[in-house]
Amino acid sequence: DGGITQSPKYLFRKEGQNVTLSCEQNLNHDAMYWYRQDPGQGLRLIYYSQIVNDFQKGDIAEGYSVSREKKESFPLTVTSAQKNPTAFYLCASSIGGLAGGSNEQFFGPGTRLTVL
Amino acid sequence: AQKVTQAQTEISVVEKEDVTLDCVYETRDTTYYLFWYKQPPSGELVFLIRRNSFDEQNEISGRYSWNFQKSTSSFNFTITASQVVDSAVYFCALSEAPSEDSNYQLIWGAGTKLIIKP
């Protein structure tokens, strides 16, 4: 089955700790994205990557880092510099390329991060 | 600047009623794309439809229909004979045509929470 997997589903972190959220896709998509969603709010873009070994900051990149060493993987690290990391994190992918604007994004099931 | 407005924060209807979710967008591009996504309580966003700016034909898919009107910059979504399973948050989104400066982002509305009561 083709799709996007995110793990873990629930994650608890102590203040001051870095934590990495996993995102894997087997759709052969070039583009991948990380969003943050706070309760009752819309989606805000953290980072995106249009191609392997390249990524760009979104609207709220501070306190986060990413890597794109493989086409199918786009892990997100929430660092201790992120002041309010408790949120729902969604990973998405799309075909990408020059037609990227027209391509719908497909989403994983999300990871709910709680800082204790 | 691009912007997507979903003015209805929450809508509550009784099952079998028809309901329309509004989406108004702003863009300076002549080529753009509009999307609707559904987010059920489980959290995962589900793609519903994509529309490009050159195709103003209305779309119907079962109980779902979409009304795209460039004259009013709107892309409204109607659910006919609503069911409890339609309860979710629905997001409208806009993407402009890619260019050298394009960052391929989707501009998201704030979402409309739809509650279908049995």
PDB file of C-alpha atoms in Angstrom:
ATOM      1  CA  ASP A   1       0.000   0.000   0.000  1.00  0.00           C
ATOM      2  CA  GLY A   2       1.353   3.403  -0.957  1.00  0.00           C
ATOM      3  CA  GLY A   3       1.210   6.150   1.583  1.00  0.00           C
ATOM      4  CA  ILE A   4       2.847   8.249   4.255  1.00  0.00           C
ATOM      5  CA  THR A   5       3.732   6.962   7.678  1.00  0.00           C
ATOM      6  CA  GLN A   6       4.542   9.022  10.714  1.00  0.00           C
ATOM      7  CA  SER A   7       5.865   7.742  13.974  1.00  0.00           C
ATOM      8  CA  PRO A   8       5.277   7.786  16.790  1.00  0.00           C
ATOM      9  CA  LYS A   9       1.597   8.666  16.983  1.00  0.00           C
ATOM     10  CA  TYR A  10       1.996  10.163  20.449  1.00  0.00           C
ATOM     11  CA  LEU A  11       5.213  11.585  21.835  1.00  0.00           C
ATOM     12  CA  PHE A  12       6.011  13.011  25.219  1.00  0.00           C
ATOM     13  CA  ARG A  13       9.051  15.107  25.838  1.00  0.00           C
ATOM     14  CA  LYS A  14      10.578  16.775  28.812  1.00  0.00           C
ATOM     15  CA  GLU A  15      11.457  20.417  28.564  1.00  0.00           C
ATOM     16  CA  GLY A  16      14.947  20.958  27.239  1.00  0.00           C
ATOM     17  CA  GLN A  17      15.057  17.754  25.224  1.00  0.00           C
ATOM     18  CA  ASN A  18      15.350  17.472  21.481  1.00  0.00           C
ATOM     19  CA  VAL A  19      13.005  15.014  19.814  1.00  0.00           C
ATOM     20  CA  THR A  20      12.805  13.693  16.255  1.00  0.00           C
ATOM     21  CA  LEU A  21       9.563  12.926  14.428  1.00  0.00           C
ATOM     22  CA  SER A  22       9.713  10.407  11.627  1.00  0.00           C
ATOM     23  CA  CYS A  23       8.054  10.751   8.223  1.00  0.00           C
ATOM     24  CA  GLU A  24       8.374   8.175   5.464  1.00  0.00           C
ATOM     25  CA  GLN A  25       6.624   7.984   2.095  1.00  0.00           C
ATOM     26  CA  ASN A  26       6.598   5.306  -0.587  1.00  0.00           C
ATOM     27  CA  LEU A  27       4.700   7.353  -3.166  1.00  0.00           C
ATOM     28  CA  ASN A  28       7.893   8.284  -5.020  1.00  0.00           C
ATOM     29  CA  HIS A  29       7.071  11.944  -4.431  1.00  0.00           C
ATOM     30  CA  ASP A  30       9.802  14.534  -4.772  1.00  0.00           C
ATOM     31  CA  ALA A  31       8.295  17.100  -2.410  1.00  0.00           C
ATOM     32  CA  MET A  32       7.730  16.727   1.312  1.00  0.00           C
ATOM     33  CA  TYR A  33       6.388  19.095   3.936  1.00  0.00           C
ATOM     34  CA  TRP A  34       6.043  19.514   7.688  1.00  0.00           C
ATOM     35  CA  TYR A  35       3.130  21.357   9.224  1.00  0.00           C
ATOM     36  CA  ARG A  36       2.209  22.279  12.741  1.00  0.00           C
ATOM     37  CA  GLN A  37      -1.399  22.447  13.899  1.00  0.00           C
ATOM     38  CA  ASP A  38      -2.461  23.890  17.227  1.00  0.00           C
ATOM     39  CA  PRO A  39      -5.876  23.082  18.749  1.00  0.00           C
ATOM     40  CA  GLY A  40      -8.689  24.675  16.772  1.00  0.00           C
ATOM     41  CA  GLN A  41      -6.254  26.229  14.328  1.00  0.00           C
ATOM     42  CA  GLY A  42      -5.252  25.784  10.739  1.00  0.00           C
ATOM     43  CA  LEU A  43      -1.974  24.440   9.363  1.00  0.00           C
ATOM     44  CA  ARG A  44       1.282  26.328   9.501  1.00  0.00           C
ATOM     45  CA  LEU A  45       4.253  25.321   7.366  1.00  0.00           C
ATOM     46  CA  ILE A  46       7.470  24.552   9.223  1.00  0.00           C
ATOM     47  CA  TYR A  47       9.802  23.256   6.502  1.00  0.00           C
ATOM     48  CA  TYR A  48       9.485  21.864   3.025  1.00  0.00           C
ATOM     49  CA  SER A  49      11.746  20.016   0.630  1.00  0.00           C
ATOM     50  CA  GLN A  50      11.352  19.896  -3.127  1.00  0.00           C
ATOM     51  CA  ILE A  51      14.179  17.477  -3.754  1.00  0.00           C
ATOM     52  CA  VAL A  52      16.673  15.284  -1.936  1.00  0.00           C
ATOM     53  CA  ASN A  53      19.405  17.183  -0.091  1.00  0.00           C
ATOM     54  CA  ASP A  54      17.505  20.440  -0.309  1.00  0.00           C
ATOM     55  CA  PHE A  55      14.955  22.031   2.009  1.00  0.00           C
ATOM     56  CA  GLN A  56      13.537  25.483   2.720  1.00  0.00           C
ATOM     57  CA  LYS A  57      12.153  27.211   5.786  1.00  0.00           C
ATOM     58  CA  GLY A  58       8.444  27.730   6.015  1.00  0.00           C
ATOM     59  CA  ASP A  59       6.600  30.291   8.094  1.00  0.00           C
ATOM     60  CA  ILE A  60       7.549  28.977  11.540  1.00  0.00           C
ATOM     61  CA  ALA A  61      10.941  27.250  11.174  1.00  0.00           C
ATOM     62  CA  GLU A  62      12.512  28.652  14.343  1.00  0.00           C
ATOM     63  CA  GLY A  63      13.270  25.912  16.848  1.00  0.00           C
ATOM     64  CA  TYR A  64      12.975  23.148  14.257  1.00  0.00           C
ATOM     65  CA  SER A  65      15.418  21.374  11.951  1.00  0.00           C
ATOM     66  CA  VAL A  66      15.054  18.861   9.137  1.00  0.00           C
ATOM     67  CA  SER A  67      17.122  16.702   6.824  1.00  0.00           C
ATOM     68  CA  ARG A  68      16.393  15.123   3.453  1.00  0.00           C
ATOM     69  CA  GLU A  69      19.080  12.564   2.812  1.00  0.00           C
ATOM     70  CA  LYS A  70      16.708  10.128   1.109  1.00  0.00           C
ATOM     71  CA  LYS A  71      13.777  10.756  -1.170  1.00  0.00           C
ATOM     72  CA  GLU A  72      11.391   8.765   0.995  1.00  0.00           C
ATOM     73  CA  SER A  73      12.353  10.244   4.361  1.00  0.00           C
ATOM     74  CA  PHE A  74      11.972  13.719   5.868  1.00  0.00           C
ATOM     75  CA  PRO A  75      12.521  13.675   9.635  1.00  0.00           C
ATOM     76  CA  LEU A  76      11.732  16.713  11.762  1.00  0.00           C
ATOM     77  CA  THR A  77      13.679  17.541  14.918  1.00  0.00           C
ATOM     78  CA  VAL A  78      11.995  19.701  17.508  1.00  0.00           C
ATOM     79  CA  THR A  79      14.815  21.327  19.417  1.00  0.00           C
ATOM     80  CA  SER A  80      14.906  22.774  22.893  1.00  0.00           C
ATOM     81  CA  ALA A  81      14.911  26.202  21.250  1.00  0.00           C
ATOM     82  CA  GLN A  82      11.249  25.751  20.305  1.00  0.00           C
ATOM     83  CA  LYS A  83       9.468  27.551  23.126  1.00  0.00           C
ATOM     84  CA  ASN A  84       6.039  26.018  22.779  1.00  0.00           C
ATOM     85  CA  PRO A  85       6.362  22.682  20.976  1.00  0.00           C
ATOM     86  CA  THR A  86       3.167  21.009  22.185  1.00  0.00           C
ATOM     87  CA  ALA A  87       1.117  20.574  19.019  1.00  0.00           C
ATOM     88  CA  PHE A  88      -0.046  18.172  16.329  1.00  0.00           C
ATOM     89  CA  TYR A  89       2.554  17.670  13.601  1.00  0.00           C
ATOM     90  CA  LEU A  90       1.582  16.627  10.105  1.00  0.00           C
ATOM     91  CA  CYS A  91       3.864  15.456   7.340  1.00  0.00           C
ATOM     92  CA  ALA A  92       2.799  15.620   3.699  1.00  0.00           C
ATOM     93  CA  SER A  93       4.178  14.865   0.274  1.00  0.00           C
ATOM     94  CA  SER A  94       3.356  15.807  -3.292  1.00  0.00           C
ATOM     95  CA  ILE A  95       4.658  14.924  -6.714  1.00  0.00           C
ATOM     96  CA  GLY A  96       6.588  18.203  -6.777  1.00  0.00           C
ATOM     97  CA  GLY A  97       8.742  19.466  -9.590  1.00  0.00           C
ATOM     98  CA  LEU A  98       7.766  22.366 -11.804  1.00  0.00           C
ATOM     99  CA  ALA A  99       4.166  21.285 -11.607  1.00  0.00           C
ATOM    100  CA  GLY A 100       4.353  21.369  -7.844  1.00  0.00           C
ATOM    101  CA  GLY A 101       1.819  24.146  -7.487  1.00  0.00           C
ATOM    102  CA  SER A 102      -0.881  22.064  -9.072  1.00  0.00           C
ATOM    103  CA  ASN A 103      -0.270  18.924  -7.132  1.00  0.00           C
ATOM    104  CA  GLU A 104      -2.312  17.964  -4.156  1.00  0.00           C
ATOM    105  CA  GLN A 105      -0.507  17.105  -0.971  1.00  0.00           C
ATOM    106  CA  PHE A 106      -1.066  13.775   0.714  1.00  0.00           C
ATOM    107  CA  PHE A 107      -0.839  13.600   4.454  1.00  0.00           C
ATOM    108  CA  GLY A 108       0.348  11.176   7.081  1.00  0.00           C
ATOM    109  CA  PRO A 109      -1.659  10.384  10.220  1.00  0.00           C
ATOM    110  CA  GLY A 110       0.234  12.919  12.325  1.00  0.00           C
ATOM    111  CA  THR A 111       2.221  12.914  15.550  1.00  0.00           C
ATOM    112  CA  ARG A 112       0.847  14.501  18.689  1.00  0.00           C
ATOM    113  CA  LEU A 113       3.728  15.965  20.692  1.00  0.00           C
ATOM    114  CA  THR A 114       3.290  16.928  24.328  1.00  0.00           C
ATOM    115  CA  VAL A 115       5.946  18.638  26.388  1.00  0.00           C
ATOM    116  CA  LEU A 116       5.738  17.722  30.051  1.00  0.00           C
TER     117      LEU A 116
ATOM    118  CA  ALA B   1      -0.890  38.688  -1.436  1.00  0.00           C
ATOM    119  CA  GLN B   2      -2.503  35.286  -1.328  1.00  0.00           C
ATOM    120  CA  LYS B   3      -5.132  34.631   1.268  1.00  0.00           C
ATOM    121  CA  VAL B   4      -7.855  32.105   1.946  1.00  0.00           C
ATOM    122  CA  THR B   5     -10.800  32.983   4.148  1.00  0.00           C
ATOM    123  CA  GLN B   6     -13.204  30.498   5.657  1.00  0.00           C
ATOM    124  CA  ALA B   7     -15.491  32.780   7.579  1.00  0.00           C
ATOM    125  CA  GLN B   8     -17.552  30.003   9.155  1.00  0.00           C
ATOM    126  CA  THR B   9     -15.681  28.785  12.202  1.00  0.00           C
ATOM    127  CA  GLU B  10     -18.230  26.132  13.099  1.00  0.00           C
ATOM    128  CA  ILE B  11     -21.457  24.876  11.546  1.00  0.00           C
ATOM    129  CA  SER B  12     -23.903  22.530  13.188  1.00  0.00           C
ATOM    130  CA  VAL B  13     -26.756  20.873  11.304  1.00  0.00           C
ATOM    131  CA  VAL B  14     -29.037  17.931  11.769  1.00  0.00           C
ATOM    132  CA  GLU B  15     -28.399  14.824   9.723  1.00  0.00           C
ATOM    133  CA  LYS B  16     -29.887  14.832   6.213  1.00  0.00           C
ATOM    134  CA  GLU B  17     -29.760  18.600   5.949  1.00  0.00           C
ATOM    135  CA  ASP B  18     -27.743  20.175   3.146  1.00  0.00           C
ATOM    136  CA  VAL B  19     -24.844  22.346   4.214  1.00  0.00           C
ATOM    137  CA  THR B  20     -22.508  24.712   2.359  1.00  0.00           C
ATOM    138  CA  LEU B  21     -19.025  25.599   3.489  1.00  0.00           C
ATOM    139  CA  ASP B  22     -17.735  28.901   2.168  1.00  0.00           C
ATOM    140  CA  CYS B  23     -14.256  29.626   0.877  1.00  0.00           C
ATOM    141  CA  VAL B  24     -13.114  32.991  -0.450  1.00  0.00           C
ATOM    142  CA  TYR B  25      -9.621  33.460  -1.824  1.00  0.00           C
ATOM    143  CA  GLU B  26      -7.315  36.289  -2.884  1.00  0.00           C
ATOM    144  CA  THR B  27      -4.576  36.005  -5.471  1.00  0.00           C
ATOM    145  CA  ARG B  28      -2.981  38.178  -8.125  1.00  0.00           C
ATOM    146  CA  ASP B  29      -2.094  35.238 -10.328  1.00  0.00           C
ATOM    147  CA  THR B  30      -4.244  34.237 -13.264  1.00  0.00           C
ATOM    148  CA  THR B  31      -3.139  30.627 -12.871  1.00  0.00           C
ATOM    149  CA  TYR B  32      -3.827  29.059  -9.537  1.00  0.00           C
ATOM    150  CA  TYR B  33      -5.227  25.957  -7.906  1.00  0.00           C
ATOM    151  CA  LEU B  34      -7.803  25.476  -5.216  1.00  0.00           C
ATOM    152  CA  PHE B  35      -8.178  22.515  -2.906  1.00  0.00           C
ATOM    153  CA  TRP B  36     -10.504  21.142  -0.264  1.00  0.00           C
ATOM    154  CA  TYR B  37      -9.354  18.789   2.458  1.00  0.00           C
ATOM    155  CA  LYS B  38     -11.259  16.973   5.187  1.00  0.00           C
ATOM    156  CA  GLN B  39      -9.792  16.412   8.653  1.00  0.00           C
ATOM    157  CA  PRO B  40     -11.827  13.858  10.624  1.00  0.00           C
ATOM    158  CA  PRO B  41     -11.336  13.507  14.387  1.00  0.00           C
ATOM    159  CA  SER B  42      -8.476  11.057  13.779  1.00  0.00           C
ATOM    160  CA  GLY B  43      -6.424  14.008  12.541  1.00  0.00           C
ATOM    161  CA  GLU B  44      -5.206  12.888   9.133  1.00  0.00           C
ATOM    162  CA  LEU B  45      -6.069  15.273   6.306  1.00  0.00           C
ATOM    163  CA  VAL B  46      -7.870  13.712   3.380  1.00  0.00           C
ATOM    164  CA  PHE B  47      -7.682  15.292  -0.060  1.00  0.00           C
ATOM    165  CA  LEU B  48     -11.126  15.915  -1.565  1.00  0.00           C
ATOM    166  CA  ILE B  49     -10.702  17.986  -4.717  1.00  0.00           C
ATOM    167  CA  ARG B  50      -8.343  20.141  -6.767  1.00  0.00           C
ATOM    168  CA  ARG B  51      -9.537  22.823  -9.170  1.00  0.00           C
ATOM    169  CA  ASN B  52      -7.466  24.936 -11.537  1.00  0.00           C
ATOM    170  CA  SER B  53      -8.341  28.532 -12.283  1.00  0.00           C
ATOM    171  CA  PHE B  54      -9.232  27.844 -15.906  1.00  0.00           C
ATOM    172  CA  ASP B  55     -11.906  25.330 -15.115  1.00  0.00           C
ATOM    173  CA  GLU B  56     -15.029  26.908 -13.675  1.00  0.00           C
ATOM    174  CA  GLN B  57     -17.206  23.893 -14.184  1.00  0.00           C
ATOM    175  CA  ASN B  58     -18.914  22.803 -11.040  1.00  0.00           C
ATOM    176  CA  GLU B  59     -17.942  19.392  -9.762  1.00  0.00           C
ATOM    177  CA  ILE B  60     -20.155  16.765  -8.216  1.00  0.00           C
ATOM    178  CA  SER B  61     -18.982  13.631  -6.492  1.00  0.00           C
ATOM    179  CA  GLY B  62     -21.761  11.707  -4.854  1.00  0.00           C
ATOM    180  CA  ARG B  63     -23.190  13.895  -2.076  1.00  0.00           C
ATOM    181  CA  TYR B  64     -20.365  16.407  -2.457  1.00  0.00           C
ATOM    182  CA  SER B  65     -20.398  19.314  -4.875  1.00  0.00           C
ATOM    183  CA  TRP B  66     -18.181  22.302  -5.425  1.00  0.00           C
ATOM    184  CA  ASN B  67     -19.106  25.685  -6.859  1.00  0.00           C
ATOM    185  CA  PHE B  68     -16.170  27.656  -8.265  1.00  0.00           C
ATOM    186  CA  GLN B  69     -16.917  31.279  -9.166  1.00  0.00           C
ATOM    187  CA  LYS B  70     -14.019  33.442 -10.269  1.00  0.00           C
ATOM    188  CA  SER B  71     -16.227  36.530 -10.348  1.00  0.00           C
ATOM    189  CA  THR B  72     -16.602  36.354  -6.572  1.00  0.00           C
ATOM    190  CA  SER B  73     -13.294  34.545  -5.869  1.00  0.00           C
ATOM    191  CA  SER B  74     -15.161  31.763  -4.154  1.00  0.00           C
ATOM    192  CA  PHE B  75     -14.886  28.010  -4.099  1.00  0.00           C
ATOM    193  CA  ASN B  76     -17.745  26.763  -1.967  1.00  0.00           C
ATOM    194  CA  PHE B  77     -18.354  23.190  -0.913  1.00  0.00           C
ATOM    195  CA  THR B  78     -21.814  21.701  -0.454  1.00  0.00           C
ATOM    196  CA  ILE B  79     -22.703  18.442   1.215  1.00  0.00           C
ATOM    197  CA  THR B  80     -26.148  17.175   0.305  1.00  0.00           C
ATOM    198  CA  ALA B  81     -28.106  14.992   2.713  1.00  0.00           C
ATOM    199  CA  SER B  82     -25.406  15.240   5.357  1.00  0.00           C
ATOM    200  CA  GLN B  83     -24.450  12.252   7.471  1.00  0.00           C
ATOM    201  CA  VAL B  84     -22.843  11.953  10.886  1.00  0.00           C
ATOM    202  CA  VAL B  85     -19.678  10.632   9.213  1.00  0.00           C
ATOM    203  CA  ASP B  86     -19.310  14.002   7.482  1.00  0.00           C
ATOM    204  CA  SER B  87     -18.468  15.553  10.841  1.00  0.00           C
ATOM    205  CA  ALA B  88     -14.939  16.910  10.493  1.00  0.00           C
ATOM    206  CA  VAL B  89     -12.937  20.052  10.001  1.00  0.00           C
ATOM    207  CA  TYR B  90     -12.811  21.108   6.370  1.00  0.00           C
ATOM    208  CA  PHE B  91      -9.974  23.170   4.966  1.00  0.00           C
ATOM    209  CA  CYS B  92      -9.825  25.168   1.782  1.00  0.00           C
ATOM    210  CA  ALA B  93      -6.382  25.912   0.309  1.00  0.00           C
ATOM    211  CA  LEU B  94      -4.835  27.892  -2.554  1.00  0.00           C
ATOM    212  CA  SER B  95      -1.681  27.333  -4.562  1.00  0.00           C
ATOM    213  CA  GLU B  96      -0.306  29.622  -7.229  1.00  0.00           C
ATOM    214  CA  ALA B  97       1.510  28.478 -10.354  1.00  0.00           C
ATOM    215  CA  PRO B  98       5.143  27.575  -9.702  1.00  0.00           C
ATOM    216  CA  SER B  99       7.895  29.932 -10.789  1.00  0.00           C
ATOM    217  CA  GLU B 100      11.553  30.543 -10.047  1.00  0.00           C
ATOM    218  CA  ASP B 101      10.511  32.328  -6.888  1.00  0.00           C
ATOM    219  CA  SER B 102       7.714  29.967  -6.031  1.00  0.00           C
ATOM    220  CA  ASN B 103       8.039  27.983  -2.880  1.00  0.00           C
ATOM    221  CA  TYR B 104       5.215  25.626  -3.789  1.00  0.00           C
ATOM    222  CA  GLN B 105       3.329  26.408  -0.629  1.00  0.00           C
ATOM    223  CA  LEU B 106      -0.327  25.851  -0.066  1.00  0.00           C
ATOM    224  CA  ILE B 107      -2.061  28.813   1.545  1.00  0.00           C
ATOM    225  CA  TRP B 108      -4.544  27.384   4.009  1.00  0.00           C
ATOM    226  CA  GLY B 109      -7.809  28.706   5.323  1.00  0.00           C
ATOM    227  CA  ALA B 110      -8.452  28.446   9.058  1.00  0.00           C
ATOM    228  CA  GLY B 111     -10.914  25.604   8.570  1.00  0.00           C
ATOM    229  CA  THR B 112     -14.608  25.120   9.258  1.00  0.00           C
ATOM    230  CA  LYS B 113     -15.665  22.638  11.890  1.00  0.00           C
ATOM    231  CA  LEU B 114     -18.756  20.802  10.691  1.00  0.00           C
ATOM    232  CA  ILE B 115     -20.922  19.015  13.237  1.00  0.00           C
ATOM    233  CA  ILE B 116     -23.641  16.739  11.976  1.00  0.00           C
ATOM    234  CA  LYS B 117     -26.090  15.818  14.712  1.00  0.00           C
ATOM    235  CA  PRO B 118     -28.075  12.581  14.462  1.00  0.00           C
TER     236      PRO B 118
END
